[in-house]
Amino acid sequence: MTGLLVVTAVPAEADAVRAGLTAEAVTIAPVGVGPAVAGAATARLLALAEAAGRPYRAVVSAGVAGGFTGRAAVGDTVLGTASIAADLGADSPDGFIGIEDLGMPPALLGGGSVVPADPTLLATLRAALPAATIGPVLTVSTVTGTAAGTEELRRRHPEAVAEAMEGYGVAVAAAQAGVPFAELRTISNPIGPRDRDAWRLRAALTALTKAASALS
């Protein structure tokens, strides 16, 4: 895909994507961990490209993620139908209150806590990755590490298939620049009680290299 910007959190993810590409006109950039730095860095890259007269035609947030058991298994590829800021809001004695339910105007939220993937870009990726799991991907600033936290996310986002830490930030940067956005993830671990022994990062990076062929 010419004119495509692919952003990852860390260099290892960028290397995995690069290893699977056959097209040369794709820019790959590790932009940092978490929605704030990923969003800020992506916005800067988009602005610089536009100022240079070579704007990107689309942005993909790519990398590894945790998968909800029964929805996305370790090694699976996931395409996000939307990127959701799952922990943007307020805690209360009655539970989590989403940012929209606090009465914030959408204009102050970059459009809201849910940013849908661009339908044309998503359709292109789905055609190239027919075995991929499709569904919303949650963006969190704190990785879920308890059974209770996992069940709470399942309750609030019953269609979600995975969680990661950058997608929503990148999605907002793309939306503000008027550039199509999508999120592509491969699963390194099940979401649930924190157990590093259950992580399969190498398998997820290998899957990411294979999935990156869809970006060429």
mmCIF file of N, CA, C and O in Angstrom, residues 136-175:
data_model
loop_
_atom_site.group_PDB
_atom_site.id
_atom_site.type_symbol
_atom_site.label_atom_id
_atom_site.label_comp_id
_atom_site.label_asym_id
_atom_site.label_seq_id
_atom_site.Cartn_x
_atom_site.Cartn_y
_atom_site.Cartn_z
ATOM 1 N N PRO A 136 -13.916 -5.132 17.997
ATOM 2 C CA PRO A 136 -13.305 -3.972 18.637
ATOM 3 C C PRO A 136 -12.046 -4.357 19.418
ATOM 4 O O PRO A 136 -11.972 -5.434 20.013
ATOM 5 N N VAL A 137 -11.075 -3.460 19.412
ATOM 6 C CA VAL A 137 -9.859 -3.615 20.205
ATOM 7 C C VAL A 137 -9.843 -2.515 21.261
ATOM 8 O O VAL A 137 -9.982 -1.335 20.938
ATOM 9 N N LEU A 138 -9.693 -2.907 22.517
ATOM 10 C CA LEU A 138 -9.673 -1.948 23.615
ATOM 11 C C LEU A 138 -8.278 -1.353 23.770
ATOM 12 O O LEU A 138 -7.276 -2.050 23.620
ATOM 13 N N THR A 139 -8.231 -0.070 24.091
ATOM 14 C CA THR A 139 -6.980 0.591 24.453
ATOM 15 C C THR A 139 -7.017 0.879 25.944
ATOM 16 O O THR A 139 -7.969 1.491 26.445
ATOM 17 N N VAL A 140 -5.990 0.419 26.655
ATOM 18 C CA VAL A 140 -5.903 0.635 28.095
ATOM 19 C C VAL A 140 -4.534 1.215 28.435
ATOM 20 O O VAL A 140 -3.549 0.951 27.755
ATOM 21 N N SER A 141 -4.488 2.006 29.490
ATOM 22 C CA SER A 141 -3.214 2.517 29.982
ATOM 23 C C SER A 141 -2.603 1.584 31.021
ATOM 24 O O SER A 141 -1.414 1.664 31.297
ATOM 25 N N THR A 142 -3.427 0.720 31.606
ATOM 26 C CA THR A 142 -2.974 -0.294 32.550
ATOM 27 C C THR A 142 -3.412 -1.644 32.018
ATOM 28 O O THR A 142 -4.609 -1.910 31.897
ATOM 29 N N VAL A 143 -2.447 -2.508 31.695
ATOM 30 C CA VAL A 143 -2.778 -3.821 31.159
ATOM 31 C C VAL A 143 -3.559 -4.616 32.203
ATOM 32 O O VAL A 143 -3.207 -4.645 33.381
ATOM 33 N N THR A 144 -4.631 -5.253 31.764
ATOM 34 C CA THR A 144 -5.469 -6.037 32.668
ATOM 35 C C THR A 144 -4.698 -7.238 33.204
ATOM 36 O O THR A 144 -4.084 -7.982 32.437
ATOM 37 N N GLY A 145 -4.752 -7.444 34.532
ATOM 38 C CA GLY A 145 -3.977 -8.516 35.134
ATOM 39 C C GLY A 145 -4.702 -9.294 36.203
ATOM 40 O O GLY A 145 -4.076 -10.016 36.981
ATOM 41 N N THR A 146 -6.033 -9.161 36.255
ATOM 42 C CA THR A 146 -6.817 -9.898 37.245
ATOM 43 C C THR A 146 -8.051 -10.481 36.574
ATOM 44 O O THR A 146 -8.525 -9.976 35.542
ATOM 45 N N ALA A 147 -8.611 -11.529 37.192
ATOM 46 C CA ALA A 147 -9.847 -12.117 36.678
ATOM 47 C C ALA A 147 -10.999 -11.120 36.777
ATOM 48 O O ALA A 147 -11.831 -11.015 35.870
ATOM 49 N N ALA A 148 -11.040 -10.375 37.888
ATOM 50 C CA ALA A 148 -12.114 -9.406 38.074
ATOM 51 C C ALA A 148 -12.054 -8.306 37.014
ATOM 52 O O ALA A 148 -13.092 -7.906 36.451
ATOM 53 N N GLY A 149 -10.858 -7.825 36.734
ATOM 54 C CA GLY A 149 -10.717 -6.793 35.720
ATOM 55 C C GLY A 149 -11.103 -7.293 34.345
ATOM 56 O O GLY A 149 -11.723 -6.572 33.549
ATOM 57 N N THR A 150 -10.747 -8.532 34.055
ATOM 58 C CA THR A 150 -11.094 -9.123 32.765
ATOM 59 C C THR A 150 -12.601 -9.231 32.607
ATOM 60 O O THR A 150 -13.163 -8.879 31.559
ATOM 61 N N GLU A 151 -13.272 -9.706 33.641
ATOM 62 C CA GLU A 151 -14.728 -9.861 33.559
ATOM 63 C C GLU A 151 -15.429 -8.520 33.470
ATOM 64 O O GLU A 151 -16.466 -8.394 32.803
ATOM 65 N N GLU A 152 -14.869 -7.502 34.108
ATOM 66 C CA GLU A 152 -15.455 -6.160 34.010
ATOM 67 C C GLU A 152 -15.364 -5.643 32.578
ATOM 68 O O GLU A 152 -16.321 -5.070 32.039
ATOM 69 N N LEU A 153 -14.208 -5.854 31.936
ATOM 70 C CA LEU A 153 -14.067 -5.423 30.547
ATOM 71 C C LEU A 153 -15.015 -6.200 29.639
ATOM 72 O O LEU A 153 -15.626 -5.637 28.722
ATOM 73 N N ARG A 154 -15.142 -7.501 29.883
ATOM 74 C CA ARG A 154 -16.074 -8.306 29.087
ATOM 75 C C ARG A 154 -17.507 -7.785 29.234
ATOM 76 O O ARG A 154 -18.264 -7.747 28.264
ATOM 77 N N ARG A 155 -17.860 -7.403 30.446
ATOM 78 C CA ARG A 155 -19.217 -6.921 30.691
ATOM 79 C C ARG A 155 -19.467 -5.603 29.961
ATOM 80 O O ARG A 155 -20.531 -5.406 29.356
ATOM 81 N N ARG A 156 -18.504 -4.700 30.032
ATOM 82 C CA ARG A 156 -18.685 -3.388 29.424
ATOM 83 C C ARG A 156 -18.490 -3.392 27.912
ATOM 84 O O ARG A 156 -19.042 -2.546 27.206
ATOM 85 N N HIS A 157 -17.697 -4.345 27.429
ATOM 86 C CA HIS A 157 -17.394 -4.391 25.992
ATOM 87 C C HIS A 157 -17.551 -5.834 25.502
ATOM 88 O O HIS A 157 -16.562 -6.517 25.208
ATOM 89 N N PRO A 158 -18.781 -6.310 25.404
ATOM 90 C CA PRO A 158 -19.008 -7.727 25.111
ATOM 91 C C PRO A 158 -18.528 -8.176 23.743
ATOM 92 O O PRO A 158 -18.347 -9.377 23.522
ATOM 93 N N GLU A 159 -18.311 -7.258 22.815
ATOM 94 C CA GLU A 159 -17.859 -7.632 21.480
ATOM 95 C C GLU A 159 -16.341 -7.535 21.318
ATOM 96 O O GLU A 159 -15.804 -7.953 20.282
ATOM 97 N N ALA A 160 -15.645 -6.988 22.309
ATOM 98 C CA ALA A 160 -14.201 -6.765 22.181
ATOM 99 C C ALA A 160 -13.453 -8.083 22.057
ATOM 100 O O ALA A 160 -13.802 -9.086 22.688
ATOM 101 N N VAL A 161 -12.399 -8.078 21.246
ATOM 102 C CA VAL A 161 -11.617 -9.295 21.028
ATOM 103 C C VAL A 161 -10.218 -9.209 21.619
ATOM 104 O O VAL A 161 -9.575 -10.241 21.830
ATOM 105 N N ALA A 162 -9.725 -8.007 21.885
ATOM 106 C CA ALA A 162 -8.344 -7.858 22.348
ATOM 107 C C ALA A 162 -8.176 -6.531 23.071
ATOM 108 O O ALA A 162 -9.030 -5.647 22.993
ATOM 109 N N GLU A 163 -7.039 -6.414 23.781
ATOM 110 C CA GLU A 163 -6.666 -5.133 24.378
ATOM 111 C C GLU A 163 -5.197 -4.853 24.089
ATOM 112 O O GLU A 163 -4.370 -5.764 24.053
ATOM 113 N N ALA A 164 -4.907 -3.581 23.872
ATOM 114 C CA ALA A 164 -3.544 -3.119 23.659
ATOM 115 C C ALA A 164 -3.436 -1.733 24.283
ATOM 116 O O ALA A 164 -4.338 -1.305 25.013
ATOM 117 N N MET A 165 -2.360 -1.006 23.990
ATOM 118 C CA MET A 165 -2.125 0.240 24.720
ATOM 119 C C MET A 165 -2.000 1.485 23.840
ATOM 120 O O MET A 165 -1.816 2.581 24.379
ATOM 121 N N GLU A 166 -2.094 1.336 22.516
ATOM 122 C CA GLU A 166 -1.832 2.500 21.666
ATOM 123 C C GLU A 166 -2.934 2.841 20.673
ATOM 124 O O GLU A 166 -3.011 3.987 20.199
ATOM 125 N N GLY A 167 -3.766 1.900 20.300
ATOM 126 C CA GLY A 167 -4.673 2.087 19.167
ATOM 127 C C GLY A 167 -5.520 3.342 19.213
ATOM 128 O O GLY A 167 -5.605 4.084 18.223
ATOM 129 N N TYR A 168 -6.148 3.605 20.361
ATOM 130 C CA TYR A 168 -7.031 4.763 20.450
ATOM 131 C C TYR A 168 -6.257 6.068 20.245
ATOM 132 O O TYR A 168 -6.743 6.981 19.554
ATOM 133 N N GLY A 169 -5.063 6.172 20.821
ATOM 134 C CA GLY A 169 -4.267 7.384 20.643
ATOM 135 C C GLY A 169 -3.918 7.613 19.182
ATOM 136 O O GLY A 169 -4.004 8.742 18.669
ATOM 137 N N VAL A 170 -3.522 6.556 18.501
ATOM 138 C CA VAL A 170 -3.202 6.657 17.078
ATOM 139 C C VAL A 170 -4.454 6.990 16.274
ATOM 140 O O VAL A 170 -4.421 7.802 15.343
ATOM 141 N N ALA A 171 -5.577 6.368 16.646
ATOM 142 C CA ALA A 171 -6.834 6.611 15.940
ATOM 143 C C ALA A 171 -7.258 8.070 16.040
ATOM 144 O O ALA A 171 -7.723 8.662 15.053
ATOM 145 N N VAL A 172 -7.119 8.670 17.215
ATOM 146 C CA VAL A 172 -7.492 10.077 17.380
ATOM 147 C C VAL A 172 -6.583 10.974 16.548
ATOM 148 O O VAL A 172 -7.045 11.928 15.899
ATOM 149 N N ALA A 173 -5.274 10.683 16.541
ATOM 150 C CA ALA A 173 -4.347 11.468 15.721
ATOM 151 C C ALA A 173 -4.736 11.394 14.250
ATOM 152 O O ALA A 173 -4.739 12.403 13.534
ATOM 153 N N ALA A 174 -5.081 10.197 13.782
ATOM 154 C CA ALA A 174 -5.480 10.030 12.390
ATOM 155 C C ALA A 174 -6.780 10.776 12.102
ATOM 156 O O ALA A 174 -6.913 11.437 11.060
ATOM 157 N N ALA A 175 -7.737 10.673 13.020
ATOM 158 C CA ALA A 175 -9.019 11.356 12.823
ATOM 159 C C ALA A 175 -8.839 12.864 12.760
ATOM 160 O O ALA A 175 -9.471 13.548 11.936
#
